[in-house]
Tab-separated table of C-alpha atoms in Angstrom:
chain	number	residue	atom	x	y	z
A	267	MET	CA	42.216	-40.975	-24.921
A	268	ASN	CA	39.963	-44.005	-24.155
A	269	LYS	CA	36.702	-42.099	-23.850
A	270	THR	CA	34.899	-41.596	-27.176
A	271	LYS	CA	34.022	-37.914	-27.396
A	272	ILE	CA	30.287	-37.319	-27.956
A	273	LYS	CA	30.099	-35.315	-31.150
A	274	ARG	CA	28.243	-32.092	-30.705
A	275	SER	CA	26.347	-30.554	-33.505
A	276	LEU	CA	27.489	-27.211	-35.016
A	277	PRO	CA	24.524	-25.144	-33.582
A	278	ASP	CA	25.307	-26.605	-30.194
A	279	ARG	CA	28.872	-25.531	-30.337
A	280	ILE	CA	27.963	-22.039	-31.472
A	281	PHE	CA	25.538	-21.708	-28.588
A	282	ASN	CA	28.237	-22.907	-26.155
A	283	VAL	CA	30.780	-20.332	-27.444
A	284	THR	CA	28.280	-17.509	-27.479
A	285	ASN	CA	27.001	-18.498	-24.043
A	286	LEU	CA	30.522	-18.478	-22.578
A	287	ILE	CA	31.361	-15.166	-24.211
A	288	LEU	CA	28.081	-13.595	-22.908
A	289	LEU	CA	28.553	-14.846	-19.405
A	290	GLY	CA	32.133	-13.714	-19.371
A	291	ALA	CA	31.059	-10.249	-20.423
A	292	ILE	CA	28.371	-10.125	-17.687
A	293	GLY	CA	30.932	-11.203	-15.187
A	294	LEU	CA	33.377	-8.573	-16.287
A	295	ILE	CA	30.618	-5.933	-16.254
A	296	ALA	CA	29.998	-6.900	-12.594
A	297	VAL	CA	33.495	-6.665	-11.491
A	298	LEU	CA	35.178	-3.852	-13.617
A	299	PRO	CA	33.577	-0.905	-11.837
A	300	TYR	CA	35.134	-2.392	-8.618
A	301	VAL	CA	38.518	-2.384	-10.310
A	302	ASN	CA	37.964	1.153	-11.505
A	303	MET	CA	37.030	2.248	-7.974
A	304	LEU	CA	40.166	0.377	-6.532
A	305	ALA	CA	42.359	2.139	-9.022
A	306	VAL	CA	40.856	5.550	-8.378
A	307	SER	CA	41.320	5.074	-4.606
A	308	LEU	CA	45.003	4.186	-5.081
A	309	SER	CA	45.699	7.167	-7.474
A	310	SER	CA	46.642	10.632	-6.441
A	311	SER	CA	44.045	13.207	-7.178
A	312	GLY	CA	45.608	14.814	-10.211
A	313	PRO	CA	45.196	11.961	-12.686
A	314	VAL	CA	41.836	11.157	-11.126
A	315	ASP	CA	40.439	14.655	-11.751
A	316	SER	CA	41.593	14.661	-15.370
A	317	GLY	CA	39.932	11.204	-16.024
A	318	GLN	CA	43.106	9.240	-16.783
A	319	VAL	CA	42.615	6.455	-14.299
A	320	VAL	CA	40.797	3.486	-15.779
A	321	PHE	CA	41.780	0.024	-14.350
A	322	LEU	CA	45.375	0.719	-13.169
A	323	PRO	CA	46.323	3.235	-10.578
A	324	ILE	CA	48.347	6.227	-11.800
A	325	GLU	CA	50.865	7.769	-9.390
A	326	LEU	CA	50.310	5.070	-6.761
A	327	THR	CA	49.585	6.386	-3.292
A	328	PHE	CA	48.148	5.094	-0.065
A	329	GLU	CA	47.286	8.595	1.130
A	330	ASN	CA	43.607	8.135	0.753
A	331	TYR	CA	43.550	5.031	2.927
A	332	LYS	CA	45.769	6.693	5.434
A	333	THR	CA	43.239	9.579	5.705
A	334	VAL	CA	40.366	7.092	6.076
A	335	PHE	CA	41.878	5.017	8.784
A	336	MET	CA	43.031	8.176	10.678
A	337	ASP	CA	39.515	9.481	10.676
A	338	LYS	CA	38.076	9.038	14.168
A	339	GLY	CA	34.544	9.153	12.735
A	340	ILE	CA	35.077	6.268	10.332
A	341	LEU	CA	36.736	4.174	13.036
A	342	LYS	CA	33.732	4.694	15.186
A	343	SER	CA	31.368	3.741	12.367
A	344	ILE	CA	33.386	0.527	11.857
A	345	GLY	CA	33.140	-0.191	15.539
A	346	ILE	CA	29.370	0.440	15.517
A	347	SER	CA	28.892	-1.740	12.506
A	348	ALA	CA	30.956	-4.584	14.013
A	349	PHE	CA	29.037	-4.264	17.257
A	350	MET	CA	25.586	-4.305	15.577
A	351	THR	CA	26.525	-7.327	13.439
A	352	VAL	CA	27.882	-9.516	16.292
A	353	VAL	CA	25.451	-8.606	19.044
A	354	GLY	CA	22.522	-8.143	16.819
A	355	THR	CA	23.054	-11.545	15.101
A	356	ALA	CA	23.679	-13.341	18.298
A	357	PHE	CA	20.551	-11.796	19.970
A	358	SER	CA	18.281	-12.260	16.995
A	359	LEU	CA	19.421	-15.866	16.648
A	360	LEU	CA	18.658	-16.511	20.254
A	361	LEU	CA	15.206	-14.871	20.065
A	362	THR	CA	14.287	-16.700	16.802
A	363	VAL	CA	15.388	-20.097	18.009
A	364	MET	CA	13.713	-19.770	21.333
A	365	PHE	CA	10.446	-18.571	19.748
A	366	ALA	CA	10.598	-21.136	16.909
A	367	TYR	CA	10.802	-24.190	19.220
A	368	PRO	CA	7.505	-23.786	20.954
A	369	LEU	CA	5.942	-22.907	17.647
A	370	SER	CA	6.739	-26.398	16.411
A	371	ARG	CA	5.262	-28.173	19.526
A	372	GLU	CA	1.604	-29.382	19.660
A	373	GLU	CA	1.475	-28.796	23.468
A	374	PHE	CA	1.980	-25.060	22.967
A	375	ARG	CA	-1.617	-23.847	23.084
A	376	LEU	CA	-0.760	-20.326	21.728
A	377	ARG	CA	0.638	-21.688	18.688
A	378	LYS	CA	-2.105	-20.564	16.297
A	379	LEU	CA	-2.259	-17.078	17.898
A	380	CYS	CA	1.440	-16.590	17.619
A	381	ASN	CA	1.673	-17.812	14.061
A	382	VAL	CA	-1.071	-15.379	13.015
A	383	MET	CA	0.628	-12.589	14.954
A	384	ILE	CA	3.859	-13.176	13.036
A	385	LEU	CA	2.118	-13.445	9.648
A	386	ILE	CA	0.160	-10.177	10.023
A	387	VAL	CA	3.307	-8.057	10.472
A	388	PHE	CA	4.997	-10.083	7.738
A	389	ILE	CA	2.427	-8.541	5.329
A	390	PHE	CA	1.561	-5.416	7.106
A	391	ASN	CA	4.455	-3.376	8.378
A	392	ALA	CA	4.084	-0.102	10.266
A	393	PRO	CA	4.912	2.928	8.167
A	394	ILE	CA	8.330	4.426	8.813
A	395	ILE	CA	7.114	7.440	10.813
A	396	PRO	CA	5.379	5.667	13.688
A	397	TRP	CA	8.103	3.246	13.711
A	398	TYR	CA	10.694	6.026	14.051
A	399	LEU	CA	8.636	7.653	16.784
A	400	THR	CA	8.296	4.451	18.687
A	401	MET	CA	12.017	3.738	18.573
A	402	ARG	CA	12.670	7.289	19.764
A	403	ALA	CA	10.202	6.867	22.603
A	404	TYR	CA	12.106	3.704	23.650
A	405	GLY	CA	15.360	5.706	23.742
A	406	LEU	CA	16.832	3.691	20.978
A	407	TYR	CA	17.568	6.661	18.781
A	408	ASP	CA	21.191	7.856	18.458
A	409	ASN	CA	22.366	6.260	21.632
A	410	LEU	CA	25.256	3.973	20.702
B	70	MET	CA	-11.350	-26.833	34.985
B	71	GLY	CA	-9.562	-30.007	34.044
B	72	SER	CA	-10.378	-33.520	35.064
B	73	GLY	CA	-6.985	-34.156	36.532
B	74	LYS	CA	-6.398	-37.166	34.317
B	75	THR	CA	-3.062	-36.536	32.574
B	76	SER	CA	-1.736	-39.978	31.766
B	77	SER	CA	-3.724	-40.665	28.506
B	78	ALA	CA	-3.772	-38.593	25.434
B	79	ALA	CA	-7.516	-38.149	25.691
B	80	GLY	CA	-7.159	-36.861	29.170
B	81	ARG	CA	-4.594	-34.341	28.028
B	82	LYS	CA	-7.086	-32.961	25.527
B	83	LYS	CA	-9.619	-32.173	28.158
B	84	GLU	CA	-6.924	-30.550	30.379
B	85	GLY	CA	-7.698	-26.988	31.210
B	86	PHE	CA	-5.710	-24.078	29.620
B	87	TRP	CA	-3.883	-23.042	32.733
B	88	GLN	CA	-3.108	-26.636	33.707
B	89	SER	CA	-1.548	-27.151	30.303
B	90	VAL	CA	0.369	-23.903	30.716
B	91	CYS	CA	1.781	-25.030	34.068
B	92	ARG	CA	2.733	-28.453	32.730
B	93	HIS	CA	4.664	-26.861	29.819
B	94	LYS	CA	6.041	-23.803	31.535
B	95	GLY	CA	9.285	-24.173	29.713
B	96	LEU	CA	7.677	-23.705	26.248
B	97	TYR	CA	5.853	-20.503	27.324
B	98	LEU	CA	9.033	-19.144	29.010
B	99	MET	CA	10.994	-19.821	25.835
B	100	ALA	CA	8.312	-18.063	23.702
B	101	LEU	CA	8.027	-15.075	25.987
B	102	PRO	CA	11.059	-12.949	24.830
B	103	GLY	CA	10.136	-13.424	21.130
B	104	PHE	CA	6.495	-12.653	21.857
B	105	VAL	CA	7.464	-9.459	23.667
B	106	TRP	CA	9.724	-8.499	20.879
B	107	PHE	CA	6.908	-8.796	18.356
B	108	VAL	CA	4.644	-6.628	20.512
B	109	LEU	CA	7.189	-3.945	21.212
B	110	PHE	CA	8.880	-3.621	17.806
B	111	LYS	CA	6.127	-4.525	15.427
B	112	TYR	CA	2.697	-3.976	17.100
B	113	VAL	CA	3.358	-0.896	19.016
B	114	PRO	CA	4.603	1.001	15.888
B	115	LEU	CA	1.628	-0.479	13.982
B	116	ALA	CA	-0.715	0.840	16.598
B	117	GLY	CA	1.122	4.139	16.322
B	118	SER	CA	-0.122	4.428	12.746
B	119	VAL	CA	-3.331	6.017	14.232
B	120	ILE	CA	-1.426	9.224	14.041
B	121	ALA	CA	-2.354	9.233	10.422
B	122	PHE	CA	-5.898	9.928	11.549
B	123	THR	CA	-4.967	12.759	14.083
B	124	ASP	CA	-3.086	15.959	14.055
B	125	TYR	CA	-0.169	14.504	15.931
B	126	ASP	CA	1.522	16.814	18.285
B	127	ILE	CA	4.888	15.647	19.485
B	128	TYR	CA	4.466	17.341	22.840
B	129	LYS	CA	0.930	16.144	23.635
B	130	GLY	CA	1.559	12.537	22.401
B	131	ILE	CA	-0.968	10.335	20.708
B	132	GLY	CA	-3.653	10.667	23.461
B	133	GLY	CA	-3.613	14.428	23.421
B	134	SER	CA	-3.790	14.901	19.573
B	135	THR	CA	-7.009	15.772	17.952
B	136	PHE	CA	-8.790	13.180	15.803
B	137	VAL	CA	-9.180	14.430	12.268
B	138	GLY	CA	-10.311	11.418	10.371
B	139	LEU	CA	-9.140	11.207	6.728
B	140	LYS	CA	-8.126	14.778	6.555
B	141	HIS	CA	-4.488	13.866	5.704
B	142	PHE	CA	-5.439	11.299	3.166
B	143	ALA	CA	-7.841	13.802	1.507
B	144	HIS	CA	-4.953	16.455	1.547
B	145	PHE	CA	-2.603	14.017	-0.028
B	146	PHE	CA	-4.946	12.942	-2.847
B	147	LYS	CA	-5.564	16.708	-3.660
B	148	PHE	CA	-1.853	17.356	-3.534
B	149	PRO	CA	-0.421	18.389	-7.008
B	150	GLU	CA	2.572	16.064	-6.510
B	151	PHE	CA	0.343	13.042	-5.735
B	152	GLY	CA	-0.061	12.035	-9.303
B	153	GLN	CA	3.508	12.367	-10.066
B	154	ILE	CA	4.736	10.295	-7.086
B	155	PHE	CA	2.108	7.664	-7.778
B	156	ARG	CA	3.111	7.512	-11.462
B	157	ASN	CA	6.761	7.273	-10.627
B	158	THR	CA	6.288	4.492	-8.169
B	159	ALA	CA	3.951	2.632	-10.452
B	160	ILE	CA	6.408	2.964	-13.467
B	161	LEU	CA	9.487	2.050	-11.487
B	162	GLY	CA	7.550	-0.894	-9.966
B	163	THR	CA	6.435	-2.148	-13.331
B	164	TYR	CA	9.968	-1.895	-14.750
B	165	ASP	CA	11.114	-3.900	-11.647
B	166	VAL	CA	8.606	-6.679	-12.447
B	167	LEU	CA	8.939	-6.775	-16.197
B	168	ILE	CA	12.610	-6.046	-16.708
B	169	VAL	CA	14.594	-6.581	-13.536
B	170	PHE	CA	12.773	-9.614	-12.454
B	171	PRO	CA	13.165	-12.076	-15.450
B	172	ILE	CA	16.876	-11.452	-15.926
B	173	PRO	CA	18.192	-13.576	-12.992
B	174	ILE	CA	16.096	-16.477	-14.340
B	175	LEU	CA	17.592	-16.163	-17.750
B	176	LEU	CA	21.058	-15.849	-16.206
B	177	ALA	CA	20.599	-18.949	-14.106
B	178	ILE	CA	19.397	-20.899	-17.121
B	179	LEU	CA	22.456	-19.756	-19.114
B	180	MET	CA	24.834	-20.528	-16.301
B	181	ASN	CA	23.349	-24.043	-16.083
B	182	GLU	CA	24.240	-24.565	-19.701
B	183	VAL	CA	28.035	-23.972	-18.988
B	184	ARG	CA	29.908	-27.286	-18.808
B	185	GLY	CA	33.255	-26.137	-17.334
B	186	ALA	CA	32.818	-26.078	-13.636
B	187	LYS	CA	35.653	-23.611	-12.950
B	188	TYR	CA	34.438	-21.097	-15.540
B	189	LYS	CA	30.857	-21.333	-14.053
B	190	LYS	CA	32.225	-20.726	-10.587
B	191	ALA	CA	34.199	-17.807	-11.611
B	192	VAL	CA	31.267	-16.141	-13.400
B	193	GLN	CA	29.026	-16.853	-10.400
B	194	THR	CA	31.389	-15.159	-7.971
B	195	ALA	CA	31.820	-12.232	-10.222
B	196	VAL	CA	28.163	-11.496	-10.583
B	197	TYR	CA	27.623	-11.817	-6.789
B	198	VAL	CA	30.036	-9.014	-6.085
B	199	PRO	CA	27.916	-5.926	-6.665
B	200	HIS	CA	25.224	-7.266	-4.298
B	201	PHE	CA	27.641	-6.472	-1.376
B	202	LEU	CA	27.801	-2.718	-2.173
B	203	SER	CA	25.309	-0.460	-0.529
B	204	TRP	CA	23.127	1.780	-2.722
B	205	VAL	CA	25.017	4.898	-1.742
B	206	ILE	CA	28.251	3.559	-3.135
B	207	ILE	CA	26.490	2.379	-6.272
B	208	GLY	CA	25.050	5.874	-6.636
B	209	GLY	CA	28.643	7.139	-6.424
B	210	ILE	CA	30.012	4.583	-8.938
B	211	PHE	CA	27.339	5.412	-11.554
B	212	THR	CA	27.713	9.168	-11.016
B	213	THR	CA	31.476	8.729	-11.657
B	214	LEU	CA	30.989	6.419	-14.736
B	215	LEU	CA	28.405	8.754	-16.140
B	216	SER	CA	30.015	12.046	-15.361
B	217	PRO	CA	29.871	14.434	-18.395
B	218	ASN	CA	33.537	15.307	-18.354
B	219	THR	CA	35.581	12.356	-16.830
B	220	GLY	CA	33.077	9.447	-17.000
B	221	ILE	CA	34.081	6.475	-19.154
B	222	ILE	CA	30.756	6.384	-21.069
B	223	ASN	CA	31.003	10.017	-22.076
B	224	ASN	CA	34.734	9.555	-22.936
B	225	MET	CA	33.599	6.839	-25.306
B	226	ARG	CA	30.915	9.069	-26.764
B	227	GLN	CA	33.406	11.786	-27.330
B	228	MET	CA	35.795	9.328	-29.057
B	229	PHE	CA	33.042	8.610	-31.628
B	230	GLY	CA	32.551	12.394	-31.981
B	231	LEU	CA	29.200	12.534	-30.054
B	232	ASP	CA	28.270	15.194	-27.492
B	233	SER	CA	28.662	14.198	-23.865
B	234	VAL	CA	25.352	13.737	-21.957
B	235	TYR	CA	24.900	14.596	-18.313
B	236	TYR	CA	22.979	11.385	-17.610
B	237	MET	CA	22.353	11.701	-13.962
B	238	ALA	CA	20.651	15.088	-14.473
B	239	SER	CA	18.699	13.990	-17.567
B	240	GLU	CA	15.017	13.326	-16.976
B	241	LYS	CA	14.977	11.191	-20.007
B	242	HIS	CA	17.601	8.669	-18.793
B	243	ILE	CA	17.281	8.536	-15.020
B	244	ARG	CA	14.628	5.811	-14.882
B	245	GLY	CA	16.653	3.713	-17.259
B	246	ILE	CA	19.731	4.206	-15.198
B	247	LEU	CA	17.903	3.074	-12.035
B	248	VAL	CA	16.725	-0.023	-13.776
B	249	ILE	CA	20.290	-0.799	-15.050
B	250	ALA	CA	21.660	-0.192	-11.498
B	251	SER	CA	19.046	-2.588	-9.999
B	252	ILE	CA	19.856	-5.280	-12.615
B	253	TRP	CA	23.549	-4.873	-12.049
B	254	LYS	CA	23.354	-5.038	-8.312
B	255	GLU	CA	20.990	-7.902	-7.821
B	256	MET	CA	21.087	-9.978	-10.999
B	257	GLY	CA	23.638	-12.439	-9.685
B	258	TRP	CA	22.349	-12.601	-6.165
B	259	SER	CA	18.755	-13.260	-7.230
B	260	SER	CA	19.847	-16.008	-9.559
B	261	ILE	CA	21.097	-18.170	-6.647
B	262	VAL	CA	17.479	-19.262	-5.891
B	263	TYR	CA	16.877	-20.322	-9.537
B	264	LEU	CA	20.330	-22.081	-9.772
B	265	ALA	CA	19.518	-24.139	-6.764
B	266	ALA	CA	16.131	-25.036	-8.164
B	267	ILE	CA	17.657	-26.006	-11.445
B	268	ALA	CA	20.377	-28.107	-9.642
B	269	GLY	CA	17.494	-30.121	-8.109
B	270	ILE	CA	16.110	-31.284	-11.524
B	271	ASP	CA	16.432	-35.024	-12.125
B	272	PRO	CA	19.088	-35.611	-14.878
B	273	ALA	CA	17.179	-38.534	-16.074
B	274	LEU	CA	14.486	-36.017	-17.457
B	275	TYR	CA	17.150	-34.431	-19.667
B	276	GLU	CA	18.461	-37.741	-20.934
B	277	ALA	CA	14.990	-38.821	-21.774
B	278	ALA	CA	14.418	-35.666	-23.598
B	279	GLU	CA	17.666	-35.952	-25.453
B	280	ILE	CA	16.885	-39.521	-26.649
B	281	ASP	CA	13.495	-38.299	-27.809
B	282	GLY	CA	15.403	-35.805	-29.966
B	283	ALA	CA	14.833	-32.571	-28.042
B	284	ASN	CA	17.568	-29.982	-28.706
B	285	ARG	CA	19.254	-27.665	-26.237
B	286	PHE	CA	16.566	-24.990	-26.547
B	287	LYS	CA	13.741	-27.413	-26.249
B	288	ARG	CA	15.178	-29.006	-23.204
B	289	MET	CA	15.299	-25.515	-21.581
B	290	LEU	CA	11.748	-24.780	-22.609
B	291	HIS	CA	10.115	-27.996	-21.737
B	292	ILE	CA	12.093	-29.306	-18.823
B	293	THR	CA	14.057	-26.520	-16.981
B	294	LEU	CA	11.358	-23.817	-17.202
B	295	PRO	CA	8.341	-25.885	-16.132
B	296	THR	CA	10.301	-27.586	-13.221
B	297	ILE	CA	11.341	-24.133	-11.719
B	298	LEU	CA	8.044	-22.476	-12.394
B	299	PRO	CA	6.798	-22.891	-8.843
B	300	ILE	CA	9.840	-21.040	-7.573
B	301	ILE	CA	9.415	-18.327	-10.246
B	302	MET	CA	5.918	-17.835	-9.298
B	303	THR	CA	6.674	-17.538	-5.555
B	304	MET	CA	9.312	-15.081	-6.265
B	305	LEU	CA	7.022	-13.089	-8.616
B	306	LEU	CA	4.397	-12.984	-5.905
B	307	LEU	CA	6.857	-11.740	-3.351
B	308	LYS	CA	8.093	-9.174	-5.820
B	309	ILE	CA	4.511	-7.933	-6.632
B	310	GLY	CA	3.920	-7.713	-2.841
B	311	ASN	CA	6.815	-5.270	-2.798
B	312	PHE	CA	5.633	-3.426	-5.842
B	313	MET	CA	5.319	-0.178	-4.053
B	314	GLU	CA	8.535	-0.672	-2.215
B	315	ILE	CA	10.995	1.033	-4.577
B	316	GLY	CA	13.425	1.545	-1.757
B	317	PHE	CA	14.355	4.891	-0.195
B	318	GLU	CA	18.023	4.222	-0.228
B	319	LYS	CA	18.128	3.312	-3.841
B	320	THR	CA	16.123	6.167	-5.076
B	321	ASN	CA	17.728	8.691	-2.751
B	322	SER	CA	21.144	7.728	-3.931
B	323	PHE	CA	20.330	8.670	-7.544
B	324	MET	CA	18.099	11.629	-6.877
B	325	ASN	CA	19.043	15.150	-7.411
B	326	SER	CA	17.076	18.373	-8.081
B	327	MET	CA	17.399	17.888	-11.822
B	328	ASN	CA	15.865	14.470	-12.027
B	329	GLN	CA	13.637	14.410	-8.907
B	330	GLU	CA	10.468	14.815	-10.967
B	331	ARG	CA	10.979	11.454	-12.535
B	332	ILE	CA	12.138	9.297	-9.693
B	333	ASP	CA	10.487	10.832	-6.647
B	334	VAL	CA	8.547	7.857	-5.073
B	335	PHE	CA	6.506	7.249	-1.928
B	336	ASP	CA	9.593	6.208	0.144
B	337	THR	CA	11.534	9.498	-0.591
B	338	PHE	CA	8.312	11.543	-0.255
B	339	VAL	CA	7.569	10.122	3.230
B	340	TYR	CA	11.127	10.747	4.319
B	341	ARG	CA	11.068	14.311	3.113
B	342	TYR	CA	7.713	15.150	4.672
B	343	GLY	CA	8.051	13.042	7.832
B	344	LEU	CA	11.600	13.280	8.929
B	345	GLN	CA	12.750	16.458	7.386
B	346	ASN	CA	9.651	18.672	7.430
B	347	LEU	CA	8.373	16.936	10.666
B	348	GLN	CA	4.794	16.507	9.264
B	349	TYR	CA	4.483	13.157	11.086
B	350	SER	CA	0.754	12.640	10.606
B	351	TYR	CA	0.817	13.466	6.932
B	352	ALA	CA	3.787	11.185	6.227
B	353	THR	CA	2.173	8.401	8.189
B	354	ALA	CA	-1.013	8.659	6.102
B	355	VAL	CA	0.996	8.501	2.979
B	356	GLY	CA	2.936	5.486	4.268
B	357	LEU	CA	-0.328	3.726	5.210
B	358	PHE	CA	-1.808	4.405	1.868
B	359	LYS	CA	1.309	2.816	0.286
B	360	SER	CA	1.012	-0.241	2.446
B	361	VAL	CA	-2.687	-0.781	1.717
B	362	VAL	CA	-2.027	-0.520	-2.061
B	363	GLY	CA	0.832	-2.919	-1.694
B	364	ILE	CA	-1.252	-5.508	0.252
B	365	THR	CA	-4.130	-5.213	-2.243
B	366	LEU	CA	-1.702	-6.006	-5.050
B	367	LEU	CA	-0.279	-8.907	-3.204
B	368	PHE	CA	-3.763	-10.514	-2.588
B	369	LEU	CA	-4.885	-9.793	-6.289
B	370	SER	CA	-1.825	-11.397	-7.715
B	371	ASN	CA	-2.146	-14.329	-5.279
B	372	VAL	CA	-5.631	-15.020	-6.437
B	373	LEU	CA	-4.709	-14.633	-10.062
B	374	SER	CA	-1.644	-17.036	-9.689
B	375	LYS	CA	-3.817	-19.507	-7.830
B	376	LYS	CA	-6.201	-19.586	-10.781
B	377	THR	CA	-3.651	-19.703	-13.523
B	378	THR	CA	-0.726	-21.807	-12.126
B	379	GLN	CA	-2.086	-23.295	-8.965
B	380	GLN	CA	0.754	-21.584	-7.028
B	381	SER	CA	0.052	-19.342	-4.110
B	382	ILE	CA	1.940	-18.039	-1.061
B	383	ILE	CA	-0.891	-17.108	1.272
């Protein structure tokens, strides 16, 4: 090795190791419940009910997934979610971009008014009940 | 109206409003859909909040309902559950600001001290994962993990010869569980902002400090922290602005009849009374009260922050 290694002091190295261990533990805590859920979803109900399944599936089975993907309701939910994400994102992007451009132009005389209008509802949102009643009045409730 | 001079900048200033609109039709056409959206989806519901001051009748509409002034507010303040809901919201909000809020900052600072890029990436990816779960699923995970018979935590307690505890039904534990769940879910995701801010710090500052003999801890304290303080303050103000916003989905996923007294907050209350019991006016009044308290807190903390750290968001 050509490079001379910078010598690190002992407390520095202790800190490094502790830090790595701590962060590793945090990372594991974030992921392990997922692994547990995955193992439970792939096990048959017997071992799950008796609490034997931890991180590895016992009596491996895909029955649960089969049930999920045969369920018409869930397929419909996935469809609705996909539709909302794709159409919703496209639409909101279009609206935002189209509104943002005039707001950046000096020639747009309503700039101030529009900025204030946006800021107000940024801070003061309508309570959920009037919001719900309005959406229902528009016919946007339960119609997809 | 206008002078008709449009060639010079000065002439444009004097140009009448309608003339200007005509000349820049495109801009106004572009803004129109967004403007209409704001009116329809933000201002109409906001105007609909007047039902808090009436006895709203769903068949008569807003115009046909009788005006009752502050009746619903008064009713709410006299309501025996009011103190409990207010206390729950305040306590959970305080936990959010004092405990849940600083942890991502700490995490970002610690992650910044890791030298191995691969290890850092791996930890980062791992801690982002829970953010993508919805609260309902997290409620399920916690119920499973804390289950008195089959949950891992109680299995471990039994191994050490302790009695198993039904955590989800325990009034003593439920707030702590909510706090831990919030930390677990959002810790990694919230740290992104701070990591980005730390990445923008000039390395020369650290080198200079190192030459001056500052150790690891001192560099964190005197360089990293002060440099990201503006971002911390902004995030803190936003958090305080959302102080009353404990979140319906979150609380409802953990609530059951055994622990309701400890974690019933404004959001769950409004949902119960408004959408389940159909007391529209009453629930709106409660919602409005919540918003007003939230805004007051936001402005107060904004003023305080301006005085102490010269940072403000409004």
